[in-house]
PDB file of C-alpha atoms in Angstrom:
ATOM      1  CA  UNK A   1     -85.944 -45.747 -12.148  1.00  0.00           C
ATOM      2  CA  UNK A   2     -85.855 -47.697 -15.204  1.00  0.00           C
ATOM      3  CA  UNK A   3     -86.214 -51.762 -15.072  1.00  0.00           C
ATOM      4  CA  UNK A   4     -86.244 -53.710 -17.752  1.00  0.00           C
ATOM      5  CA  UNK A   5     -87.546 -53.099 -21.421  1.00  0.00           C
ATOM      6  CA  UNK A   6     -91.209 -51.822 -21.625  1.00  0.00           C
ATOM      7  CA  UNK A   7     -93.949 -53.876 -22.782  1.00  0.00           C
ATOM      8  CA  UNK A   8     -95.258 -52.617 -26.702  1.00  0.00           C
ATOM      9  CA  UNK A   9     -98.710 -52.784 -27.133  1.00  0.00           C
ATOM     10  CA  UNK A  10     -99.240 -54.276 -30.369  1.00  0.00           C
ATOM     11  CA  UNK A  11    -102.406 -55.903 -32.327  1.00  0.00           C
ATOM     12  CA  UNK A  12    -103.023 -59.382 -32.558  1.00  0.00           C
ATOM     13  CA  UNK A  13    -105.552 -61.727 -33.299  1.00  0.00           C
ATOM     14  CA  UNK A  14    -106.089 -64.113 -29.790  1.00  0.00           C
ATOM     15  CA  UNK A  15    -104.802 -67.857 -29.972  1.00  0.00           C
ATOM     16  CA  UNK A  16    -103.646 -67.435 -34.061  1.00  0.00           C
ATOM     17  CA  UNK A  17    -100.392 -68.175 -33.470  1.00  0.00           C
ATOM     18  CA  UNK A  18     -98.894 -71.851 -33.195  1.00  0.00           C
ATOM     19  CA  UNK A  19     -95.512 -71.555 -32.632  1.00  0.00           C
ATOM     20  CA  UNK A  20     -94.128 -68.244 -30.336  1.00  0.00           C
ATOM     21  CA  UNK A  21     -90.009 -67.936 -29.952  1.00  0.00           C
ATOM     22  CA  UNK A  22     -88.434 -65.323 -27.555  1.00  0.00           C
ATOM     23  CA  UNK A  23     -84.933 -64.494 -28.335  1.00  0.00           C
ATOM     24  CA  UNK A  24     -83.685 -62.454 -25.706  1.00  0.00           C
ATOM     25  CA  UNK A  25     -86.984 -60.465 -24.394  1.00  0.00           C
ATOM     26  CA  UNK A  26     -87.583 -62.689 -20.673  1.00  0.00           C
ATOM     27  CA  UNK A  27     -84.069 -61.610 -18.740  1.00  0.00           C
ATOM     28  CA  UNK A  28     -84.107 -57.869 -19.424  1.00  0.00           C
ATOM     29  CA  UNK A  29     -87.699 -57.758 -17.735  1.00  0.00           C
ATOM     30  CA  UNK A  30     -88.466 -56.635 -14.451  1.00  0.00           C
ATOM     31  CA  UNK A  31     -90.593 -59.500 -12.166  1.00  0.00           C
ATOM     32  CA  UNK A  32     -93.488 -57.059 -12.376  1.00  0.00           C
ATOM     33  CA  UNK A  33     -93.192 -57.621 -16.102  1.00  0.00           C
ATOM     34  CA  UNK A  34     -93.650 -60.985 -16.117  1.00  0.00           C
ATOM     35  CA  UNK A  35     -97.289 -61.011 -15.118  1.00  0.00           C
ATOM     36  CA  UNK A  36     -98.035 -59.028 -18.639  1.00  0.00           C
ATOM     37  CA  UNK A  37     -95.591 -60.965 -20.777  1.00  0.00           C
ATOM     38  CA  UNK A  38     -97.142 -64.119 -19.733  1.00  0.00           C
ATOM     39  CA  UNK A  39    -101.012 -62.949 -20.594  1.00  0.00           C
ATOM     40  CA  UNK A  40     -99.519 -61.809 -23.896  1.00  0.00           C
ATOM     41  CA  UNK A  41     -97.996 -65.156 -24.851  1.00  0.00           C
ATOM     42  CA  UNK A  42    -100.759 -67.587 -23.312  1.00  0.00           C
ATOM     43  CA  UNK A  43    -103.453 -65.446 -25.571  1.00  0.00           C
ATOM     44  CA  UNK A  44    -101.742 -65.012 -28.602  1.00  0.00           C
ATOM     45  CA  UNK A  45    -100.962 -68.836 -28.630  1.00  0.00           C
ATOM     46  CA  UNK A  46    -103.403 -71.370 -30.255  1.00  0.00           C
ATOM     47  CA  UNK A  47    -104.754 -73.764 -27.698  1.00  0.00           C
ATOM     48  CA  UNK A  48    -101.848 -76.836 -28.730  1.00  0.00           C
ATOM     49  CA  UNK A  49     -99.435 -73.652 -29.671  1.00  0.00           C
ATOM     50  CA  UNK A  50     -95.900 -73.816 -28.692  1.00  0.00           C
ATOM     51  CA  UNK A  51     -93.415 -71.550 -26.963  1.00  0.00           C
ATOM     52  CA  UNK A  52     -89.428 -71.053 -27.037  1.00  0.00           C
ATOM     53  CA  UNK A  53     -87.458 -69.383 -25.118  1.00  0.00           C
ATOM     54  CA  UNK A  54     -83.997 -68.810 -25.184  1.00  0.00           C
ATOM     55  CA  UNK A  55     -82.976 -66.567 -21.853  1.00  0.00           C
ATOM     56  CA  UNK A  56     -80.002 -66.148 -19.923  1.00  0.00           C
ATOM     57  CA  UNK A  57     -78.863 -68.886 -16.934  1.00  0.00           C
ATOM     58  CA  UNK A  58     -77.416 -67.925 -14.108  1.00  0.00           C
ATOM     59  CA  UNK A  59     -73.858 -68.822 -15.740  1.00  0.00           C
ATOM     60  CA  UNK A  60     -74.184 -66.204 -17.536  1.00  0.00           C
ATOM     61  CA  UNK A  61     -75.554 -63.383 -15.221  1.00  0.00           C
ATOM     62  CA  UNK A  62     -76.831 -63.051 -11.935  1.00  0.00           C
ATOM     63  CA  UNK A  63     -79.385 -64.877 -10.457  1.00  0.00           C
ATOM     64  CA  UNK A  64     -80.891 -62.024  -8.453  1.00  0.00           C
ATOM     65  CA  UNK A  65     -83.841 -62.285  -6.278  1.00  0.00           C
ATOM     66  CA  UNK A  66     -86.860 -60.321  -7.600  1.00  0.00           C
ATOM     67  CA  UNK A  67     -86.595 -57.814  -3.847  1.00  0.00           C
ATOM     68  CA  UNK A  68     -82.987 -57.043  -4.706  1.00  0.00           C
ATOM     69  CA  UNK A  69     -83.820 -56.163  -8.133  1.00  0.00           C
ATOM     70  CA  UNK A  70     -86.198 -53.608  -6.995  1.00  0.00           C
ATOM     71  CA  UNK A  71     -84.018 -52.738  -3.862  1.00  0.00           C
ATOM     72  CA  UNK A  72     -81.238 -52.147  -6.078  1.00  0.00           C
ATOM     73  CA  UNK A  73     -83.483 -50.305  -8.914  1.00  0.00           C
ATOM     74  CA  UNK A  74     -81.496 -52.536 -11.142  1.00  0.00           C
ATOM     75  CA  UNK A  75     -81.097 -55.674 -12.791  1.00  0.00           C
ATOM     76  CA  UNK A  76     -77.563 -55.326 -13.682  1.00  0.00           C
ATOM     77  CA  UNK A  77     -77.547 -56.401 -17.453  1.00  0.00           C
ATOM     78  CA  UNK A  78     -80.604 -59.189 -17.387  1.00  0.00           C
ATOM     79  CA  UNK A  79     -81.703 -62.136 -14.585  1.00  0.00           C
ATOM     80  CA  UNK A  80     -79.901 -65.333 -14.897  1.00  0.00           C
ATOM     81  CA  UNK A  81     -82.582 -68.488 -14.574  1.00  0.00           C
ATOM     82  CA  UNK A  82     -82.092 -71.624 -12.972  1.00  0.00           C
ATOM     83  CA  UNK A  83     -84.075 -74.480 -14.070  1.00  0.00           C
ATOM     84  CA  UNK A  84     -85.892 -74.207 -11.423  1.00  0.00           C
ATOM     85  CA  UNK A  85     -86.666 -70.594 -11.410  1.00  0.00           C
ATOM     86  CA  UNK A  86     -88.048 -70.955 -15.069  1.00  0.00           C
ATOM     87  CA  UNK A  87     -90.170 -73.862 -14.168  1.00  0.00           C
ATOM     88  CA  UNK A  88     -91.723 -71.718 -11.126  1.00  0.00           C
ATOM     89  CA  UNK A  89     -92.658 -68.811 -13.078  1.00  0.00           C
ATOM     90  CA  UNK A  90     -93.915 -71.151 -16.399  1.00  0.00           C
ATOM     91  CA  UNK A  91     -94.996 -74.758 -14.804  1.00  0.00           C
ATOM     92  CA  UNK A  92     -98.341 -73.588 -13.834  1.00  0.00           C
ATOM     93  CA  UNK A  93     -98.838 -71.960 -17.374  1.00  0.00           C
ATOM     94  CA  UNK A  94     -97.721 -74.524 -19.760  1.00  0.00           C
ATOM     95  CA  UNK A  95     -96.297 -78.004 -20.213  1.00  0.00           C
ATOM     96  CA  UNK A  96     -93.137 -77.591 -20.522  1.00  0.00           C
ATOM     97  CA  UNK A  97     -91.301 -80.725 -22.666  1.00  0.00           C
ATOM     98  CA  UNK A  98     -87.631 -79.778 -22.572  1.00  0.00           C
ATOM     99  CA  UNK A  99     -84.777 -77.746 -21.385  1.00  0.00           C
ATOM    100  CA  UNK A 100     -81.885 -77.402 -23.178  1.00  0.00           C
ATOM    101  CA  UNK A 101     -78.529 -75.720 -22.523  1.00  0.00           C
TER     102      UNK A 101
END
């Protein structure tokens, strides 16, 4: 059963970077992932550091609850994200200023 890309281990110096930007690396991930993606980003940021993301919405793929993913043993192509679903998983985590479409 594979789910989503793996996570890399790779060196960094903690809260040296002021500006992160994820292209394309949030949908693919399993809801498991998320836990470790999110302690990657919130340490490698600087304390005022910023973060992008650009991820799939639910136009564009399916909005799949995290049991059916793993019920499934698939995400079929990525996880579309509602507004809603991205502030859940990031609101608690950081402050987020803006959505765009």
């Amino acid at each position: 059963m594979r789910m989503g890309l793996p996570i890399l281990i790779f060196e960094y110096e903690l809260h040296s970077y002021d500006f992160i930007y994820d292209c394309g690396m949030f949908h693919p991930l399993a809801p498991h992932r998320r836990l470790t993606y999110l302690i990657i980003i919130k340490k490698a940021l600087k304390k005022d550091g910023y973060f992008g993301i650009v991820c799939f919405k639910t136009e564009g793929a399916l909005s799949t609850p995290d049991w059916d993913i793993y019920n499934d043993k698939s995400i079929k192509g990525g996880i579309g994200y509602t507004k809603e679903s991205l502030k859940k998983i990031f609101d608690s985590d950081f402050n987020i200023k803006e959505f765009k479409e």
